[in-house]
Short mmCIF file of C-alpha atoms in Angstrom, two decimals:
data_model
loop_
_atom_site.label_atom_id
_atom_site.label_comp_id
_atom_site.label_asym_id
_atom_site.label_seq_id
_atom_site.Cartn_x
_atom_site.Cartn_y
_atom_site.Cartn_z
CA PHE A 1 69.72 47.38 30.24
CA MET A 2 70.65 48.58 33.72
CA GLN A 3 68.68 51.68 34.72
CA LEU A 4 69.29 51.56 38.45
CA ASN A 5 66.62 53.32 40.47
CA PRO A 6 67.70 54.41 43.97
CA VAL A 7 64.23 53.65 45.38
CA ASP A 8 64.31 50.08 44.06
CA LEU A 9 67.94 49.57 45.11
CA ARG A 10 67.18 50.52 48.71
CA MET A 11 64.13 48.31 49.07
CA PRO A 12 64.39 45.06 51.05
CA THR A 13 63.23 42.01 49.09
CA SER A 14 60.03 40.34 50.22
CA LYS A 15 60.49 36.59 50.75
CA THR A 16 56.91 35.95 49.64
CA LEU A 17 57.76 36.94 46.05
CA GLY A 18 60.42 34.26 45.73
CA GLU A 19 62.49 36.43 43.36
CA ASP A 20 66.30 36.54 43.68
CA THR A 21 67.39 37.94 40.30
CA ILE A 22 68.42 41.58 40.12
CA THR A 23 66.10 43.52 37.81
CA PRO A 24 67.29 46.34 35.51
CA SER A 25 66.07 48.90 38.08
CA GLY A 26 67.78 47.15 41.00
CA LEU A 27 64.87 45.32 42.60
CA ASN A 28 65.63 42.05 44.42
CA LEU A 29 69.17 43.18 45.21
CA ALA A 30 68.89 41.92 48.80
CA ALA A 31 67.52 38.51 47.76
CA ALA A 32 70.26 38.10 45.15
CA LEU A 33 72.89 38.89 47.78
CA TYR A 34 71.30 36.38 50.17
CA ARG A 35 71.44 33.68 47.45
CA ILE A 36 75.10 34.53 46.77
CA LYS A 37 75.83 34.33 50.51
CA GLN A 38 74.16 30.90 50.76
CA THR A 39 76.25 29.63 47.83
CA ASP A 40 79.52 30.68 49.48
CA PRO A 41 79.72 33.06 52.50
CA TYR A 42 83.22 34.12 51.38
CA ASN A 43 81.54 36.00 48.51
CA LEU A 44 80.49 38.62 51.05
CA LYS A 45 84.13 39.28 51.95
CA ILE A 46 84.98 39.79 48.26
CA ILE A 47 82.03 42.16 47.82
CA SER A 48 83.00 44.02 51.01
CA ARG A 49 86.57 44.52 49.76
CA LYS A 50 85.35 45.73 46.38
CA LEU A 51 82.99 48.25 47.95
CA HIS A 52 85.72 49.38 50.37
CA CYS A 53 87.89 50.32 47.37
CA PHE A 54 85.24 52.86 46.38
CA ILE A 55 83.96 53.92 49.79
CA PRO A 56 86.69 53.39 52.44
CA ASN A 57 84.26 54.26 55.24
CA PHE A 58 82.42 50.95 54.79
CA ILE A 59 84.25 47.75 55.72
CA GLU A 60 81.60 45.04 55.67
CA VAL A 61 78.58 44.09 53.55
CA ASP A 62 76.00 41.64 54.86
CA VAL A 63 72.41 40.61 54.24
CA VAL A 64 70.07 39.53 57.04
CA ASP A 65 67.02 37.35 57.00
CA ASP A 66 64.33 39.49 58.66
CA VAL A 67 62.08 36.61 59.70
CA GLU A 68 59.51 38.79 61.45
CA ASN A 69 58.86 40.91 58.34
CA LYS A 70 59.51 38.08 55.85
CA GLN A 71 62.16 39.96 53.93
CA TYR A 72 65.89 40.18 53.21
CA VAL A 73 67.69 43.40 54.16
CA ILE A 74 71.16 44.60 53.13
CA VAL A 75 73.29 45.94 55.98
CA LEU A 76 76.63 47.80 55.81
CA ARG A 77 79.07 48.30 58.69
CA ASP A 78 81.47 51.24 58.82
CA ILE A 79 84.89 51.75 60.42
CA ASP A 80 83.20 52.97 63.63
CA ASN A 81 81.28 49.69 63.86
CA LYS A 82 77.98 51.42 63.10
CA THR A 83 75.51 49.58 60.89
CA TYR A 84 73.30 51.02 58.17
CA THR A 85 70.49 49.36 56.25
CA SER A 86 70.10 49.95 52.52
CA ARG A 87 67.15 52.28 53.25
CA VAL A 88 69.48 55.10 54.37
CA LEU A 89 72.39 54.65 51.94
CA SER A 90 73.12 57.15 49.17
CA GLU A 91 72.32 56.54 45.53
CA GLY A 92 76.01 56.43 44.61
CA THR A 93 76.75 53.83 47.29
CA MET A 94 73.86 51.64 46.15
CA ARG A 95 74.84 51.86 42.46
CA ILE A 96 78.38 50.73 43.24
CA LEU A 97 77.14 47.99 45.57
CA ALA A 98 74.83 46.66 42.86
CA LEU A 99 77.78 46.31 40.45
CA CYS A 100 79.92 44.62 43.14
CA ILE A 101 77.11 42.13 43.77
CA LEU A 102 76.65 41.47 40.03
CA LEU A 103 80.35 40.69 39.79
CA GLN A 104 79.94 37.81 42.27
CA ASP A 105 76.60 36.60 40.89
CA ASP A 106 77.19 33.41 38.90
CA GLN A 107 73.67 33.72 37.48
CA HIS A 108 74.56 36.96 35.70
CA CYS A 109 75.56 36.42 32.08
CA GLY A 110 74.98 37.92 28.64
CA LEU A 111 75.16 41.58 27.64
CA LEU A 112 75.05 44.29 30.31
CA CYS A 113 74.21 47.79 29.02
CA PHE A 114 75.06 50.52 31.53
CA GLU A 115 74.52 54.24 31.02
CA GLU A 116 76.81 56.89 32.50
CA PRO A 117 78.62 54.83 35.17
CA GLU A 118 80.24 58.05 36.41
CA ASN A 119 76.95 59.30 37.90
CA GLY A 120 77.12 59.65 41.67
CA ILE A 121 80.79 58.65 41.70
CA HIS A 122 83.66 60.80 42.98
CA PRO A 123 86.06 61.53 40.08
CA PHE A 124 88.90 59.88 42.02
CA ARG A 125 86.89 56.62 41.99
CA ILE A 126 86.14 56.52 38.26
CA LYS A 127 89.26 54.45 37.56
CA ALA A 128 87.98 51.83 40.00
CA ILE A 129 84.55 51.86 38.29
CA ALA A 130 86.24 51.28 34.93
CA GLU A 131 88.14 48.32 36.38
CA LEU A 132 84.96 46.93 37.92
CA LEU A 133 83.09 47.09 34.60
CA LYS A 134 86.08 45.48 32.92
CA ASP A 135 85.92 42.63 35.45
CA LEU A 136 82.20 42.21 34.65
CA SER A 137 83.18 41.17 31.12
CA VAL A 138 85.05 38.00 30.23
CA ASP A 139 87.58 36.76 27.73
CA PHE A 140 85.43 34.86 25.21
CA MET A 141 88.30 32.43 24.65
CA GLU A 142 87.76 31.10 28.18
CA THR A 143 85.14 28.51 27.28
CA GLU A 144 84.58 27.49 30.91
CA SER A 145 83.31 30.96 31.87
CA GLN A 146 79.81 32.37 31.61
CA LEU A 147 79.79 34.76 28.64
CA ARG A 148 79.60 38.36 29.82
CA GLN A 149 79.91 41.52 27.74
CA VAL A 150 79.53 45.15 28.80
CA LEU A 151 78.32 48.10 26.71
CA VAL A 152 78.76 51.53 28.32
CA ASN A 153 77.55 54.96 27.29
CA THR A 154 79.43 57.82 28.96
CA HIS A 155 80.01 61.57 28.78
CA SER A 156 82.97 61.42 31.15
CA THR A 157 86.34 62.22 29.61
CA VAL A 158 87.96 60.84 32.78
CA PHE A 159 86.26 57.47 32.21
CA VAL A 160 87.39 57.41 28.56
CA LYS A 161 90.92 58.28 29.65
CA GLU A 162 91.00 55.17 31.83
CA LEU A 163 89.77 53.00 28.97
CA LYS A 164 92.36 54.47 26.63
CA THR A 165 95.18 53.24 28.91
CA TRP A 166 94.13 49.65 28.06
CA LEU A 167 94.71 50.11 24.33
CA PRO A 168 95.72 48.32 22.22
CA SER A 169 93.45 45.47 23.31
CA PRO A 170 91.47 42.87 21.35
CA TRP A 171 88.75 42.95 24.04
CA LEU A 172 88.00 46.67 24.06
CA THR A 173 86.33 48.93 21.51
CA ILE A 174 85.84 52.67 22.00
CA GLY A 175 83.35 54.48 19.77
CA PHE A 176 82.97 58.25 19.36
CA ALA A 177 79.28 59.22 18.99
CA GLN A 178 78.08 62.41 17.35
CA VAL A 179 74.76 63.68 16.01
CA VAL A 180 74.74 64.41 12.27
CA ASP A 181 72.23 65.46 9.60
CA ARG A 182 71.03 62.82 7.20
CA ILE A 183 68.90 63.21 4.08
CA ILE A 184 66.47 60.33 3.61
CA THR A 185 63.61 59.72 1.19
CA ILE A 186 60.12 59.04 2.58
CA ASN A 187 57.27 58.42 0.12
CA GLY A 188 59.29 60.03 -2.64
CA SER A 189 60.02 63.16 -0.60
CA LYS A 190 63.43 64.04 0.80
CA LYS A 191 63.60 64.78 4.51
CA LYS A 192 66.42 65.97 6.75
CA VAL A 193 66.69 63.98 9.98
CA LEU A 194 69.11 63.79 12.87
CA ALA A 195 71.04 60.55 13.26
CA THR A 196 73.78 59.25 15.54
CA ARG A 197 77.07 58.32 13.90
CA ILE A 198 79.41 56.13 15.95
CA THR A 199 83.02 56.16 14.79
CA PRO A 200 85.48 53.58 16.16
CA VAL A 201 88.48 55.13 17.85
CA PRO A 202 91.58 53.45 16.35
CA GLN A 203 93.58 51.15 18.60
CA GLU A 204 96.77 52.86 17.46
CA GLN A 205 97.29 56.52 16.69
CA THR A 206 97.96 55.76 13.01
CA TRP A 207 94.56 56.98 11.78
CA GLN A 208 94.38 54.63 8.83
CA THR A 209 91.67 55.73 6.40
CA SER A 210 89.38 52.74 6.87
CA LEU A 211 86.36 54.75 8.01
CA PRO A 212 83.37 54.40 5.63
CA PHE A 213 82.96 58.13 4.94
CA SER A 214 83.90 60.59 2.24
CA LYS A 215 87.38 62.08 2.41
CA LYS A 216 85.99 65.36 3.78
CA LYS A 217 83.83 63.68 6.46
CA LYS A 218 86.68 61.37 7.36
CA LYS A 219 89.01 64.29 7.95
CA MET A 220 86.42 66.15 10.05
CA THR A 221 85.62 63.06 12.13
CA ILE A 222 89.27 62.29 12.85
CA GLN A 223 89.86 65.93 13.82
CA MET A 224 86.93 65.84 16.27
CA ILE A 225 88.22 62.64 17.88
CA GLN A 226 91.72 64.10 18.18
CA GLU A 227 90.39 67.28 19.80
CA TYR A 228 88.35 65.24 22.26
CA LEU A 229 91.28 63.00 23.21
CA GLN A 230 93.66 65.96 23.53
CA GLY A 231 91.08 67.74 25.67
CA TYR A 232 91.18 65.14 28.45
CA ASP A 233 94.92 64.61 28.09
CA ASN A 234 95.29 68.21 29.27
CA GLU A 235 93.01 67.75 32.29
#
């Protein structure tokens, strides 16, 4: 569960800890990048190009071994040949950089849960974020690859619009979440509680009645999804 913290993302990694795995908050980012660099220095060029797609001002990503302070430090170079350490970079830049590094980290596998990837991102760059998250997942039929799956929670209609352009696809599922009232029985007494209902958005606009709700709820749910989709189509 990635909950990237800008303070943790900016911190150099102490060599004395011996940790080089990125934590959910973003700690050890510099050490992970140093490990990736040692595996194949060309990885830094790939990461630099990825980051440049989001932030054209930066053209090079590197990580230095600060021997004196016994730590690894991430350094970015811009088009004016000025260098910046991770300590002074913005939260949005560091969030994107963390994802670019994860993409090249062969030790990253399993399920990645990422909340609101649109945070700190210019709306024009959301398409690139969607593509990056797509690249972080793999086709499970490719048995030679590390298994990677991505689960995203978003409020951005722009982000959903980009996902919708990939449909129909056997590798993508979009769910529409809404809060509903539920009546449950606790110790013989009926209580009204709030619950989250997640409805799958159909791959095709045929709206087959396969949703496990009553006819009335099904009609209301489909109408809400249609209104949401039409809302961003008009943006």
